[in-house]
Structures are given as C-alpha cells and as structure tokens.
Coordinates of C-alpha atoms in Angstrom, one line a residue:
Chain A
X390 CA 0.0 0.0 0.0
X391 CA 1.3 3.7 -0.2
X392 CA 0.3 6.9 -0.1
X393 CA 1.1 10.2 -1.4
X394 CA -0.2 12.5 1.8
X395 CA 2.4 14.2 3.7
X396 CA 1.2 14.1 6.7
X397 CA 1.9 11.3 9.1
X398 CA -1.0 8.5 8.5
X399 CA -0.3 6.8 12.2
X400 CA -0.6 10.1 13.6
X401 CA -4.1 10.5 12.1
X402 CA -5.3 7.1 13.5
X403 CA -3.4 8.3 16.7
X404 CA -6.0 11.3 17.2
X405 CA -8.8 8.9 16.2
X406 CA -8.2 6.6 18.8
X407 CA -7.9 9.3 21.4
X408 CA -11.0 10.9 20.3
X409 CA -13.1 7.7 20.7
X410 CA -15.3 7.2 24.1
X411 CA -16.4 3.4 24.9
X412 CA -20.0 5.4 24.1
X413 CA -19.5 5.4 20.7
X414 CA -18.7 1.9 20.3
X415 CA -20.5 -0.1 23.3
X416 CA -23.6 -1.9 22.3
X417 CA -26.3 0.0 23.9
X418 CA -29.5 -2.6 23.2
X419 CA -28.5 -4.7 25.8
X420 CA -30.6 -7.8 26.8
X421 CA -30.8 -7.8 30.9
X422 CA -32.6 -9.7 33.6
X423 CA -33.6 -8.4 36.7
X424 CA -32.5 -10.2 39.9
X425 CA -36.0 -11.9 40.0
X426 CA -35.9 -13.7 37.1
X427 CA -35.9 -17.5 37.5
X428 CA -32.5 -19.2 36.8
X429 CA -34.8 -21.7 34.0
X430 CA -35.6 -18.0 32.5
X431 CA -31.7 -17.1 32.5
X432 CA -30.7 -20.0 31.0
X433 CA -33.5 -19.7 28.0
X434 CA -31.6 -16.2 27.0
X435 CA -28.5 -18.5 27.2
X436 CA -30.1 -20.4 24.8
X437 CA -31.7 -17.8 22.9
X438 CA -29.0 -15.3 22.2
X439 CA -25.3 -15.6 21.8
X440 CA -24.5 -13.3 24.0
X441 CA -21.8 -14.6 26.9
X442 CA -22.9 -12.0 29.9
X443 CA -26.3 -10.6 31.1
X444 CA -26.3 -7.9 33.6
X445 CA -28.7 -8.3 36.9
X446 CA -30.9 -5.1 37.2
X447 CA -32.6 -4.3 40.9
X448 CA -35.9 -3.0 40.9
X449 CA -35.0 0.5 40.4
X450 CA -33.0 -0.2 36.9
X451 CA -29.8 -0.2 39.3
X452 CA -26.9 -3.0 38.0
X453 CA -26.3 -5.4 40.6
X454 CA -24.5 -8.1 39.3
X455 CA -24.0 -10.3 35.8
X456 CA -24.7 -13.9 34.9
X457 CA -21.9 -15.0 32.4
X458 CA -21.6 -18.7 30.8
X459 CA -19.1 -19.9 33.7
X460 CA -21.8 -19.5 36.3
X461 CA -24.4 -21.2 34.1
X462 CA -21.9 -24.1 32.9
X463 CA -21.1 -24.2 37.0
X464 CA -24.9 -24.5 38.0
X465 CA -25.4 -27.1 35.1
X466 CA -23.1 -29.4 35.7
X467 CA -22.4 -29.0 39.3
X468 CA -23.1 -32.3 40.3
X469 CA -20.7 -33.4 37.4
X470 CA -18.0 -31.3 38.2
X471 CA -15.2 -32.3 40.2
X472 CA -15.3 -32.3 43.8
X473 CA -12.1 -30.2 44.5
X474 CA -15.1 -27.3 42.4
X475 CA -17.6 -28.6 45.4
X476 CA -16.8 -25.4 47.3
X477 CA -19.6 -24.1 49.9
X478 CA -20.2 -20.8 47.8
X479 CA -20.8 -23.4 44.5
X480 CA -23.0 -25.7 46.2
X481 CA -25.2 -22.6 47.6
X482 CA -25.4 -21.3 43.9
X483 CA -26.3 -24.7 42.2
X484 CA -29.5 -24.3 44.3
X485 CA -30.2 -20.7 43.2
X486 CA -33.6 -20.1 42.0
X487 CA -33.9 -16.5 40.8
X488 CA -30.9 -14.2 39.1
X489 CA -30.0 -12.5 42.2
X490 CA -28.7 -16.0 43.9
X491 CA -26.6 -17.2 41.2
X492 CA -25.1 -13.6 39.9
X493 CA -21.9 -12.3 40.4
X494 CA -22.3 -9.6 42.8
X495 CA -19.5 -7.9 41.8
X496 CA -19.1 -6.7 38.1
X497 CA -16.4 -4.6 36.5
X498 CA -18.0 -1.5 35.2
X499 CA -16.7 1.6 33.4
X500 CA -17.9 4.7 32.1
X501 CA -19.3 5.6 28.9
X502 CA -16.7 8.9 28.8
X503 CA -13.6 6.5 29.3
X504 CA -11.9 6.9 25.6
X505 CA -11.2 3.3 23.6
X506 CA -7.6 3.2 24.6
X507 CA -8.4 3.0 28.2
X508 CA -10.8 0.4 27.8
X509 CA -8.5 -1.8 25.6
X510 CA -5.5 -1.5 28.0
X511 CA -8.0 -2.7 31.1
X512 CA -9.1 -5.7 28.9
X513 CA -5.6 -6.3 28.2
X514 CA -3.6 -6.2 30.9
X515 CA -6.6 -7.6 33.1
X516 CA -7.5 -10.2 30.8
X517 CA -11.3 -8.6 31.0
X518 CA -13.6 -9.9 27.7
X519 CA -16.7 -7.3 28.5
X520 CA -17.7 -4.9 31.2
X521 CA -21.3 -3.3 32.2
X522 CA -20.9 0.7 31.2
X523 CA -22.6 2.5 33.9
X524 CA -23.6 6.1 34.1
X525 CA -24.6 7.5 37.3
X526 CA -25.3 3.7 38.5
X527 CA -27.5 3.0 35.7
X528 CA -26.6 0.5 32.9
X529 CA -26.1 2.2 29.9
X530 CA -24.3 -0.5 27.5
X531 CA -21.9 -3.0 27.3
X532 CA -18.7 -3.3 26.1
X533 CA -16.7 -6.3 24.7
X534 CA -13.6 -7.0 23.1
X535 CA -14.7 -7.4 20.1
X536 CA -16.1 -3.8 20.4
X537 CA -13.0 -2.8 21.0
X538 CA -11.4 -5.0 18.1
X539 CA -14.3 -4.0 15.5
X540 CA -13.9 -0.2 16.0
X541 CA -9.4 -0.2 16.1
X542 CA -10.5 -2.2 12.4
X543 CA -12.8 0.5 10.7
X544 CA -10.6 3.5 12.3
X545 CA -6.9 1.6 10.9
X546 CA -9.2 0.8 7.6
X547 CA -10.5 4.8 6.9
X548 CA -6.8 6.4 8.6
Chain B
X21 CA 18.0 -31.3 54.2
X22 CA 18.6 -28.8 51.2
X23 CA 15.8 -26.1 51.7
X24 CA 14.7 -25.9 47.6
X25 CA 15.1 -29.8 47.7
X26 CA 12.3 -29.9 50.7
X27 CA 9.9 -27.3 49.4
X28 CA 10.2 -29.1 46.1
X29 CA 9.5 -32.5 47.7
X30 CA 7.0 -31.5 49.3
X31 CA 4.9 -30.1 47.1
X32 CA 5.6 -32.6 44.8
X33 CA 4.5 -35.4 47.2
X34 CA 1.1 -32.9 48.2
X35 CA 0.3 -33.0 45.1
X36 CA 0.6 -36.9 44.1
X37 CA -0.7 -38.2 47.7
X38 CA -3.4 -35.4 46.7
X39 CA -4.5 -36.7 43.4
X40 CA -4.1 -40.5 44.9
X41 CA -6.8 -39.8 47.7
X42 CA -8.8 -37.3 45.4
X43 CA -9.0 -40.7 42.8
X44 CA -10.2 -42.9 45.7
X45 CA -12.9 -41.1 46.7
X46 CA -11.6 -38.9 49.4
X47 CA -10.5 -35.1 49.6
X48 CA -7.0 -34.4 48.7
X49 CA -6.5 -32.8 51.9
X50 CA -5.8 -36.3 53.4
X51 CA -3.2 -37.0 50.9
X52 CA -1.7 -33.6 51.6
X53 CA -1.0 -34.4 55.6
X54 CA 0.1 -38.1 54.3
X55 CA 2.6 -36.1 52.2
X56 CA 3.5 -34.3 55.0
X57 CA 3.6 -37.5 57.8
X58 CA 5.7 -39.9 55.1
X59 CA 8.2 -36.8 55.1
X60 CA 8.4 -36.5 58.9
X61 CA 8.7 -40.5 58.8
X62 CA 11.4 -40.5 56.3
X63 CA 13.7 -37.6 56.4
X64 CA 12.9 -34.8 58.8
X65 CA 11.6 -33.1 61.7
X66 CA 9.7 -30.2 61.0
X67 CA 12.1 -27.4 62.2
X68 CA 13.2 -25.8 59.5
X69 CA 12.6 -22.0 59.7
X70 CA 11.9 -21.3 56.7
X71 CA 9.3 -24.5 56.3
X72 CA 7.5 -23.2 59.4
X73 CA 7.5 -19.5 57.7
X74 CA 5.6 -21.1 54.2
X75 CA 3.3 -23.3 56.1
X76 CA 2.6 -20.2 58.1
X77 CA 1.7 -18.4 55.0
X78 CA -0.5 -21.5 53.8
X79 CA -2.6 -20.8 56.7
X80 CA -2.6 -17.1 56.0
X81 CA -3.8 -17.5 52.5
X82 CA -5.8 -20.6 53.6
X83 CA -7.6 -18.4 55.8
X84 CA -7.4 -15.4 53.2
X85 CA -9.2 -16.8 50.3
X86 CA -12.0 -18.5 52.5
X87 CA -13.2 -14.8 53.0
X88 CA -11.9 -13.3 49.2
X89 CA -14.1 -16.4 47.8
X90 CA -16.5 -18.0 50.0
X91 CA -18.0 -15.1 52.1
X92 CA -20.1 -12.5 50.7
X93 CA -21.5 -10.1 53.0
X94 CA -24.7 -9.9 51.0
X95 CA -25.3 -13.9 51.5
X96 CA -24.7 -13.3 55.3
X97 CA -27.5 -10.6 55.7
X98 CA -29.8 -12.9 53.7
X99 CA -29.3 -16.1 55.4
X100 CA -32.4 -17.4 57.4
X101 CA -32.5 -16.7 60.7
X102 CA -33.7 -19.8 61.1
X103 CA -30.4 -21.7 60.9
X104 CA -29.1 -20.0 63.9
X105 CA -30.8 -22.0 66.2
X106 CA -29.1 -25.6 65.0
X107 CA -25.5 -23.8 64.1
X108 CA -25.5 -21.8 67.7
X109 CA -26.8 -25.6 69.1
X110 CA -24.3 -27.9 67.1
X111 CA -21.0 -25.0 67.8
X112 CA -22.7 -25.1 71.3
X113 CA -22.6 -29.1 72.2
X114 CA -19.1 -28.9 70.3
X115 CA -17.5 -26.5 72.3
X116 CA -19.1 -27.9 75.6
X117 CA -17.3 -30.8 74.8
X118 CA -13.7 -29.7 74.0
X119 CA -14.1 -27.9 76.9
X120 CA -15.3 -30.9 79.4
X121 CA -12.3 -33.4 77.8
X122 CA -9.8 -30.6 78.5
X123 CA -10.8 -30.2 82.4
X124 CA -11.4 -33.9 82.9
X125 CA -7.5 -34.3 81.8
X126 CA -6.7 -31.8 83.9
X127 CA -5.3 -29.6 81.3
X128 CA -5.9 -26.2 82.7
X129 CA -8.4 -23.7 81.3
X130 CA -6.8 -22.4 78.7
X131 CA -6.2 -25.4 76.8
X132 CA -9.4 -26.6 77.8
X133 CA -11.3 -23.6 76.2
X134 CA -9.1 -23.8 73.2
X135 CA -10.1 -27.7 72.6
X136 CA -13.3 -26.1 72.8
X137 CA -12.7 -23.9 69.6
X138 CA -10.9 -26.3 67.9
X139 CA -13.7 -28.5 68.5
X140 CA -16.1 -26.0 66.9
X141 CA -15.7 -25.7 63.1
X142 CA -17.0 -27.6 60.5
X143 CA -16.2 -28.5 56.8
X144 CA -18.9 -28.9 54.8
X145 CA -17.4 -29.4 51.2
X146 CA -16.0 -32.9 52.8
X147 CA -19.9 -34.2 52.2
X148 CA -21.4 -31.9 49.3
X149 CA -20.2 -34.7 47.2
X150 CA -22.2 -36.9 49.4
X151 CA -25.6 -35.2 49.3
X152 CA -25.2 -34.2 45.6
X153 CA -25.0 -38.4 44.3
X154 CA -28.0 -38.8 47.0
X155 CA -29.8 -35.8 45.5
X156 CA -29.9 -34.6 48.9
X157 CA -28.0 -31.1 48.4
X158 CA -31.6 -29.5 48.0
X159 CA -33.1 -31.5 50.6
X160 CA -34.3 -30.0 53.7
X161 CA -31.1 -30.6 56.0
X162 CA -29.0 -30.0 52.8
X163 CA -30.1 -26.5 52.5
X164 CA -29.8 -25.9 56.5
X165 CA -25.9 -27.5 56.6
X166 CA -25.6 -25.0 53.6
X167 CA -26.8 -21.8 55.3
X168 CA -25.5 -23.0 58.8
X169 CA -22.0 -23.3 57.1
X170 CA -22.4 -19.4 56.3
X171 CA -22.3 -18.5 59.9
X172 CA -20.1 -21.7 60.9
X173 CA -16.4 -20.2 59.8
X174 CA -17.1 -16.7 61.3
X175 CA -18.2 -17.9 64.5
X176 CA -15.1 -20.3 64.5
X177 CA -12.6 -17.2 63.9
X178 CA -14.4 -15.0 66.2
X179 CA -13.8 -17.8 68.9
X180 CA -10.0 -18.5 68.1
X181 CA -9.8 -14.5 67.7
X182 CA -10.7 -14.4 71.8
X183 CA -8.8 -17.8 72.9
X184 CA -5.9 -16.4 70.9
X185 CA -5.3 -13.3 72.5
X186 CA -6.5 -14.4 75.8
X187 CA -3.5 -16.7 75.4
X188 CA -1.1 -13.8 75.1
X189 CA -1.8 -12.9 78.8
X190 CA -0.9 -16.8 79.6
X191 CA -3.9 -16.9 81.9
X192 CA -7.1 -16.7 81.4
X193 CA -7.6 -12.5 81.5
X194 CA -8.9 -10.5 84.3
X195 CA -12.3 -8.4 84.0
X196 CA -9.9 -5.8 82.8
X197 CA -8.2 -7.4 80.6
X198 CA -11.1 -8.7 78.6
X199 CA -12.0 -5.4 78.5
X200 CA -8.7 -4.6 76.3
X201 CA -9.2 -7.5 74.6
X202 CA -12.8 -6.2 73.2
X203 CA -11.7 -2.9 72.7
X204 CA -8.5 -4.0 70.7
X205 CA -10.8 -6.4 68.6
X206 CA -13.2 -3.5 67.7
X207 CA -11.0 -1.0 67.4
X208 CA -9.3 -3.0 64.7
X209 CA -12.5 -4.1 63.1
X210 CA -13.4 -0.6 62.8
X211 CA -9.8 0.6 61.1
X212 CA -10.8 -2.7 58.2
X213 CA -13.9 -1.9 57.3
X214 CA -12.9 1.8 56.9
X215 CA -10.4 0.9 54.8
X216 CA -12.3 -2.1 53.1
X217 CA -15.7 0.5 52.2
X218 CA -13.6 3.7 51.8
X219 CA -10.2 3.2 51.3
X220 CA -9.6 -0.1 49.3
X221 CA -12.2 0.4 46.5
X222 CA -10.3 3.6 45.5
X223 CA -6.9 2.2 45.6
X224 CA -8.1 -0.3 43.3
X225 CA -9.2 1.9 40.8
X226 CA -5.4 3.7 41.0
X227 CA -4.2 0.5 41.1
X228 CA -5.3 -0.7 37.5
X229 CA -4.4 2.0 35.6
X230 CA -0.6 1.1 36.9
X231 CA 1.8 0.2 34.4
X232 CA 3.8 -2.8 36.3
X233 CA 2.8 -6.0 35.8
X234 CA 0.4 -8.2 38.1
X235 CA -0.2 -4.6 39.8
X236 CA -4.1 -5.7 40.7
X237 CA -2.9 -9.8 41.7
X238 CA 0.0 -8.1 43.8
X239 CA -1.9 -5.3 45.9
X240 CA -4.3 -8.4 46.6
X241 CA -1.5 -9.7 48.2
X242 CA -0.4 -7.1 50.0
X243 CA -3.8 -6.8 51.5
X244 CA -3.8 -10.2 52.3
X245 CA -0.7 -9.3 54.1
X246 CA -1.3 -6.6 55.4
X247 CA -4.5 -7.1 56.9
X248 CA -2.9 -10.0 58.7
X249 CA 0.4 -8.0 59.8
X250 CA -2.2 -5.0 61.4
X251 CA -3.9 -8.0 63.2
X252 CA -0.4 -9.3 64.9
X253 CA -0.1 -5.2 65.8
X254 CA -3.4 -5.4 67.9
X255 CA -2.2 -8.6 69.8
X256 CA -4.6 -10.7 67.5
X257 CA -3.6 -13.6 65.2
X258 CA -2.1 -12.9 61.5
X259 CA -4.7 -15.6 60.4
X260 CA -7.8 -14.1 62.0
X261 CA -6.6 -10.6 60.2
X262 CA -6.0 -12.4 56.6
X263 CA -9.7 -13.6 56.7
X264 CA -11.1 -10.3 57.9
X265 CA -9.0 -8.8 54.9
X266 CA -10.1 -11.5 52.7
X267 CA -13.5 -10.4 53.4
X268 CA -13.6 -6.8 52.9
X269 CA -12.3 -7.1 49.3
X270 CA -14.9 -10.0 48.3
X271 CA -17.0 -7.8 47.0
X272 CA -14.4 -5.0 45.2
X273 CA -15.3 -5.3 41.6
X274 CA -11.3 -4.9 40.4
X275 CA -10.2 -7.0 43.1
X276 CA -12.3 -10.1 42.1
X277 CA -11.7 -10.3 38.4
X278 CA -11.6 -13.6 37.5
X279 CA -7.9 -13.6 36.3
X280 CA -7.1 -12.2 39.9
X281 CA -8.7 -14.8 41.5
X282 CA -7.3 -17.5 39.6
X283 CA -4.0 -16.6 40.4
X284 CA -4.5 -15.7 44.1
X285 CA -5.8 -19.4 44.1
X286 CA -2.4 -20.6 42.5
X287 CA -0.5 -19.0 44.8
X288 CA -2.7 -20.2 47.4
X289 CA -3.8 -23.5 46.7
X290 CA -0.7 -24.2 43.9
X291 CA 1.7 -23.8 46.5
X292 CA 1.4 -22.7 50.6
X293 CA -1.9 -24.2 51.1
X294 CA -0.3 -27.8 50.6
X295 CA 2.9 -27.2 52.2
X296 CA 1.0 -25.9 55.4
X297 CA -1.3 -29.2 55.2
X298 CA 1.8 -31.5 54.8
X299 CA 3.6 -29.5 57.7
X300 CA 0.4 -30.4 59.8
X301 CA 1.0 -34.1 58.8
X302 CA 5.2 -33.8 59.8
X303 CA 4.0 -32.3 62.9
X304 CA 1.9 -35.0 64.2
X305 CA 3.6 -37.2 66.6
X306 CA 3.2 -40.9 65.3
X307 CA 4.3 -42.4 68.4
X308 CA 1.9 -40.6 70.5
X309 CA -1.4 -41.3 68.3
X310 CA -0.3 -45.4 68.5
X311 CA -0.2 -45.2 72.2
X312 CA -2.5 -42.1 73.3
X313 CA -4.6 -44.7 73.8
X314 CA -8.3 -43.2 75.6
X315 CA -7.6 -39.6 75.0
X316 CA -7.2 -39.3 71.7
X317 CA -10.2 -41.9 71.3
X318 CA -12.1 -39.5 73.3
X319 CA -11.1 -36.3 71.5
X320 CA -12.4 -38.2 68.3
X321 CA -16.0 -39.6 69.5
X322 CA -16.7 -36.7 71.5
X323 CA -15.6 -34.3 68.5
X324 CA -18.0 -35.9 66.3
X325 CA -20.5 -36.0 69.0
X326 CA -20.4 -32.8 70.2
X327 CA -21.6 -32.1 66.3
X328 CA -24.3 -34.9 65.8
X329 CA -25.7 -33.8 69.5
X330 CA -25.9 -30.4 69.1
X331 CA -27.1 -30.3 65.1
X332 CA -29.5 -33.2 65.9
X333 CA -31.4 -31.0 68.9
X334 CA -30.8 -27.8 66.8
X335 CA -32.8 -29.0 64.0
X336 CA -35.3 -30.6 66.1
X337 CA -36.0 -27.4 68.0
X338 CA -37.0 -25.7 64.5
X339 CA -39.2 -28.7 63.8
X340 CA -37.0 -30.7 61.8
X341 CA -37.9 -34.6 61.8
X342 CA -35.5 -37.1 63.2
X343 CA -34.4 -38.4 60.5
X344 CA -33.5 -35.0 58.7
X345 CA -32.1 -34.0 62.3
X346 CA -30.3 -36.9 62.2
X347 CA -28.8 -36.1 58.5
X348 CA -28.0 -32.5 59.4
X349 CA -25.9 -33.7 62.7
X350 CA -24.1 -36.3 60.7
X351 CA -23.3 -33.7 57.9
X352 CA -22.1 -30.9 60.4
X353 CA -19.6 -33.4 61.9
X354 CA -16.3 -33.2 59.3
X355 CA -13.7 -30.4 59.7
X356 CA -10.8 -29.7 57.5
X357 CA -8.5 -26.2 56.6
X358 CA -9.8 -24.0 58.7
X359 CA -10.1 -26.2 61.8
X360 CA -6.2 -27.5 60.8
X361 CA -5.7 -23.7 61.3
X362 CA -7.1 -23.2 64.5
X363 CA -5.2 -26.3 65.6
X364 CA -1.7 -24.4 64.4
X365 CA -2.3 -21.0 65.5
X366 CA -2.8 -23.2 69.4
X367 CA 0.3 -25.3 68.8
X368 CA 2.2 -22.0 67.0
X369 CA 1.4 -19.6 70.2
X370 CA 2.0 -22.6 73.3
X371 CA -1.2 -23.3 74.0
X372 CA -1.7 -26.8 73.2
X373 CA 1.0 -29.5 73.5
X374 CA 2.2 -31.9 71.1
X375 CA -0.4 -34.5 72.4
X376 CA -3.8 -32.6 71.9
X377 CA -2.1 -31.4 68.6
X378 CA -1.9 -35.1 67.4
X379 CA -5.3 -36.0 68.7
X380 CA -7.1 -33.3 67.3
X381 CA -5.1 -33.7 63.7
X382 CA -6.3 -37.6 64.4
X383 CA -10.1 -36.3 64.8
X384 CA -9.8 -34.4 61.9
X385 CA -8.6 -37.0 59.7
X386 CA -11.5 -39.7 60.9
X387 CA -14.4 -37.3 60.4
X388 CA -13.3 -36.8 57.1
X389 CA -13.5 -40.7 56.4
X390 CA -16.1 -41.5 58.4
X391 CA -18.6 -38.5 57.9
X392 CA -19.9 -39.2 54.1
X393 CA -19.7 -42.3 54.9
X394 CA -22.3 -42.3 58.0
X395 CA -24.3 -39.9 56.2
X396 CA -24.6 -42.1 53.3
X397 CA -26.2 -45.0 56.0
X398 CA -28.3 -42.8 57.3
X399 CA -29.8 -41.3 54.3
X400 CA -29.8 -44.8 52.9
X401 CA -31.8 -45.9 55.9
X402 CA -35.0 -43.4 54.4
X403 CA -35.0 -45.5 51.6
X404 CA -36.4 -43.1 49.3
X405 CA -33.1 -41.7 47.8
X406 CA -33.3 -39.8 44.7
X407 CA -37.1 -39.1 45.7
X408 CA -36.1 -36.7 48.6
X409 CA -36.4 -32.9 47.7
X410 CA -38.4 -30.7 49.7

C-alpha cells in the first residue's frame, strides 16, 4: 500500500483513537434480567442469544450483578464437576432459584466517557472480555472486546 | 535437608498423595497431611525455619481466600435466621465438649477452652459430594448445613480471635483485661472496614491503571498481608486478620476479576496451602497417636458428637424430623482447613501441647472418612433416595 499524503498516517489514526469514548462503540440494546428472574428463565436467553454475559438489574434499573456462561456451565453441571469445584459458595449457587442468587455480585463497570484506549488496555492487561458501562449507577451498555477490536479495524481501515 | 530440595519434595508429594486420595474417593486434603507424615517419617523433623515461615503463609492464604471467595457479605445478611438456632446448638454441644475433655485431663483452662474452639468448626465441602449423588444437596437438611455453614467459619474465627489473644496474657484475662481484649478487637474491626468501604475500593481503581505488571494480583496480596500484619499489631492472630482482609475485598469489583482470582488461588492453593497441610501431617507425633490410647479416642467420638448432638437437637428445636435431624448432625460433623488452622495458631502460640495437637489432627482425619460415609447410611436408611427434595 502507499500513499502520497504528507502528513503522518499513524498520527491521524493516533487522534482517532484518542478521540473515541467506549460510548461510541458499546452496544447500547442490551438484553438484561432483573435479579428476580428464574434461573430456568436465565438459562433460556442463554439459549436464545449468543451473548456470553447478562447484567442483573434491581428493581429500580440499578446494576447489581451479571450472569456469564461460567456461572451457568457451573450451575449445570455441578453435580458433574469435580469435587475439588464442590466449594460451599458453588453448592449454595447450584440451588439458586432467581438471578439475584446465582449472579456475580460484583461486576467490573466503566464509564461511557472513558476513551477506547483506556478500555482496551484494562481488557488487556486484566484479561477482561466485557464490562457493564454505567452512568450515574444506571446501565447504559456493554462493552466487549470485540467492540473494541471491530472499532481499532474501521478507524486503521479509513486512517 | 537442602531447603529448595524440601519445598520441592513437598509439594511434589502434596500434590501426588493429593490426586491418589482425590481418585479414591476422598479429599485431597488427606493426601496432603500423608505427604506431610511420610516426610516427617522418612527424612525430617519439622524445624526448618523457613518451612514453618511457608506453612505459616499457607494458613494465612488458607484463611485469606476462605473470605476473598466463600464469604459474601450480602449472603450473610440474607441467610435465614432460622439456621441459627441448629448452628448456635451444634458449635454449642461442640464446644461444651472440647471444653469438658480438657478439664477432665486436667489440662488447665486455657487449653481446655481452646479444645473447645478447635472442637467447633465444620467442613462442609468434605460431604457436598455426598448429598449431591444422594440428590440430597436441595433437601431439607442440605439447605440448613448450607446456610448454617455461612455462619459456621465466622463464629469459628471469632472464637479463636478471643482464645488467641487471651492466650497472650498466659492466663485466662482478668475483667480488665477482657476489656482490652474487646476494645482492641473493635478497634481493629473498625480501622478494616474503613479501609475495606472507603479506602480499598479507590486504591483499586489507581491501582489498574498502573503500568507494572500483576499490579491488581499483587496489591491483593499485599492486602492479604497486610490485613494479617495490622492484626499481629493489635495482639490478635495474623490468620484471623487475613480472613477479615479476605472479606472486605470480596466484594471489590477490580479485586475479584476472574484472572485475579485464579492466580491468588495458584498462589494459594498451587503452592502454601499444601505445604502448610503436609507441615500439619510432619508435625503429628506418630508415636503418641499409637499409644495415646483413651484420650485421643475421646477427643475423636466426643468431636463428632459434640456435632451430631448439638445439630440433631438444633434442628429438632426448628421442627425438623429425626431423620433430617439426624442427616443435618451427621453432615455438620467433618472439619478440615480452617479447623487445621485453628489447631496451628494453638500449637504456633503454646497453648496446646504436642499430644492434643496429634489427637485433634487424628479427629480431623477420621471425620473426614467417616462423615460421608455415616451420612450415606443414614440417608440410605430413608430409603427413598433420589425421591427426597423438599
């Protein structure tokens, strides 16, 4: 490939990157449950979508907590699983019955202002695949790695 | 011995005694203390400093990841308050009868109460297996030794927390020195969980954006550490610390990332964990568990008993039949890590001798044979397995 322009092209993708926010690329129709749902209702979106995490909404539209495919694969097959995996806090989830007993109560989230590069060096050097955006405590998207991926793609392809 | 040669024996040994017993049927912890008793047998006694100094950081991360991974403070508020009738009962009966052994073989107070404590945990993993294969797990008792677990470990710590320091007096303390005990307990409760609500969240959020390597896994660490080394400052135990510690960051969003936690349980359960449970087994003094004769018989049945007693009258108080009473006592009786690490801090700090050691490290080893294997009778003796749920 060349290129006649005199200005610096990895420069220009440069300022791109820096003016990106995880806004612009997070996927904002995102497919929650709340923490009432039944765990036979979680696992039907498991089975309808192809989407790896769910966030756990309270009452008030609040994120308290995702569902990923671990947890479901763990409440599946728990009495498959090895024993050394037949720890107190895995026995107490396989006998979850709504979302709010089997979540992970403790989900990374970021905000929707923090710009791609940020993002990408969290999911890097923290081996991270997706996190809940939140603004002001309320779920406002989610972004993945292949977000992240997609977006470095179309800015390299138009730079 | 070479010191890298023994650390790499004995993990080594952990490990394949581990996987031996694991393939039988039982928990690899008893392979780990077999590691740990061939090694005393064949080459050494246990005094090397800087074996004692890894098997004390087994029991520190031991200790440390029971509250980073199995305690959530949410689950605590949540649990029924109906299991604290049968866990306050079955702690209750055991207690009451570490504490009648000690005095009726004359072994002063002190030790008495702490056979008392050590008598008081339980290990339920040791017989989830158990209830899973006789669809029990969801059963009526199931559920209770679940939620009675919850409370089971905190209660345990909070018990070894008072016999630990009362033993730094040497005496059971005066009015006024109970008093300072308390007020040194709160007063370091209250400096953790300021940290853990409004000081740790934030450092973790500096903490990511570092650019060194394993910044996240490290700080864990150091909290781990730290909240153990604060613990020894008040004149309580390291151990008791690292699980207070380990709670306050179970639920801190950065601190729990999966990748975190995968590596706090290699460091954990890769490497200290086992040395600390083999260090157990080199500890144990052979010659006095094939001659101890009625004492260490006793500290077995009445372990056990103090368990099935007290969780059989527990459960029968909240209306529980006698069968499922009799399930829930028989599933409360096993103990494992945590009790192994009451039993050290005791032998670590003076307070037990070599022979209640061995006895209690004797008891611990039966209940985790015998335990799925009475519960397996007596759910057996229903005869409606697989039909049980409530």
């Amino acid at each position: 490939m060349t290129t006649s322009e005199t200005k610096n092209p990895s420069d220009s993708v440069e300022n791109k990157f820096l003016s990106v926010n995880i806004a612009d690329i997070m996927s904002k129709d995102v497919i929650t449950v709340t923490e009432d749902d039944s765990v036979e209702d979680v696992i039907e979106l498991f089975e309808k979508h192809h989407f790896h995490t769910y966030p756990v909404l309270s009452a008030d539209g609040e994120l308290v907590g995702v569902i990923d495919q671990n947890i479901i694969l763990e409440v599946l097959m728990f009495d498959r699983i090895s024993r050394t995996k037949h720890t107190h806090m895995a026995a107490i989830r396989s006998l979850g019955e709504d979302a709010k007993s089997i979540m992970i109560s403790h989900p990374v989230t970021i905000t929707s202002d923090i710009g791609l590069c940020d993002a990408a060096d969290l999911m890097l050097k923290h081996h991270i695949n997706r996190a809940c955006v939140i603004d002001d405590g309320k779920l406002v998207g989610i972004v993945s790695k292949r977000d992240v991926i997609n977006e470095v793609y179309r800015t390299r392809g138009l730079g | 011995m070479d010191t890298l040669l023994l650390i790499l024996l004995i993990v080594f040994l952990a490990k394949v005694f581990g996987e031996a017993f694991e393939r039988a049927g039982f928990p690899s912890i008893l392979g780990e203390i077999s590691a740990g008793v061939v090694i005393g047998i064949l080459f050494i006694e246990p005094d090397s400093e800087v074996l004692s100094f890894f098997a004390e950081l087994g029991a520190i991360f031991l200790l440390f990841t029971a509250g980073y991974r199995e305690v959530h403070i949410a689950q605590l508020r949540s649990a029924s308050m109906e299991a604290l009738i049968p866990t306050i009962m079955q702690m209750f009966f055991a207690f009451g009868f570490g504490l009648m052994l000690g005095l009726v073989f004359n072994l002063g107070l002190l030790q008495s109460i702490f056979m008392g404590v050590a008598f008081s945990p339980t290990s339920i993993g040791v017989v989830v297996k158990t209830l899973i294969d006789f669809d029990y797990l969801s059963s009526r008792p199931g559920t209770m030794m679940l939620t009675s677990a919850i409370f089971d470990d905190i209660i345990g710590i909070f018990l070894l927390s008072i016999v630990a320091t009362m033993a730094t007096y040497n005496q059971v303390p005066s009015g006024m020195q109970m008093f300072v005990i308390a007020a040194k307990l709160v007063a370091y409760m209250l400096i953790m969980v300021f940290l853990g609500l409004k000081v740790f969240p934030r450092l973790f959020t500096h903490v990511q954006k570092m650019h060194v390597k394993e910044s996240i896994f490290a700080f864990v660490v150091i909290i781990a550490l730290f909240s153990a080394y604060l613990a020894e400052l008040f004149g309580l135990h390291a151990v008791i610390g690292a699980f207070i510690g380990g709670v306050l960051l179970s639920d801190i969003p950065l601190a729990k990332i999966r990748d975190v936690q995968s590596k706090v349980s290699g460091l954990a359960y890769g490497i200290f964990v086992p040395i600390f449970f083999a260090f157990i087994g080199m500890s144990v003094e052979l010659e006095f568990v094939r001659t101890a004769g009625i004492f260490a018989v006793l500290v077995v049945v009445l372990a056990l008993l103090g368990k099935l007693i007290g969780g059989f009258i527990g459960t029968r108080l909240i209306g529980f039949d006698y069968h499922d009473s009799l399930v829930f006592g028989l599933g409360m009786m096993p103990r494992a890590g945590v009790e192994l690490v009451v039993l050290s801090v005791g032998r670590s700090m003076g307070i037990i001798g070599d022979e209640v050691f061995s006895a209690i490290v004797l008891m611990v080893v039966v209940s985790i044979v015998v335990s799925p294997i009475l519960l397996k009778i007596a759910i057996m003796s229903k005869g409606d397995i697989g039909h049980h749920v409530d």
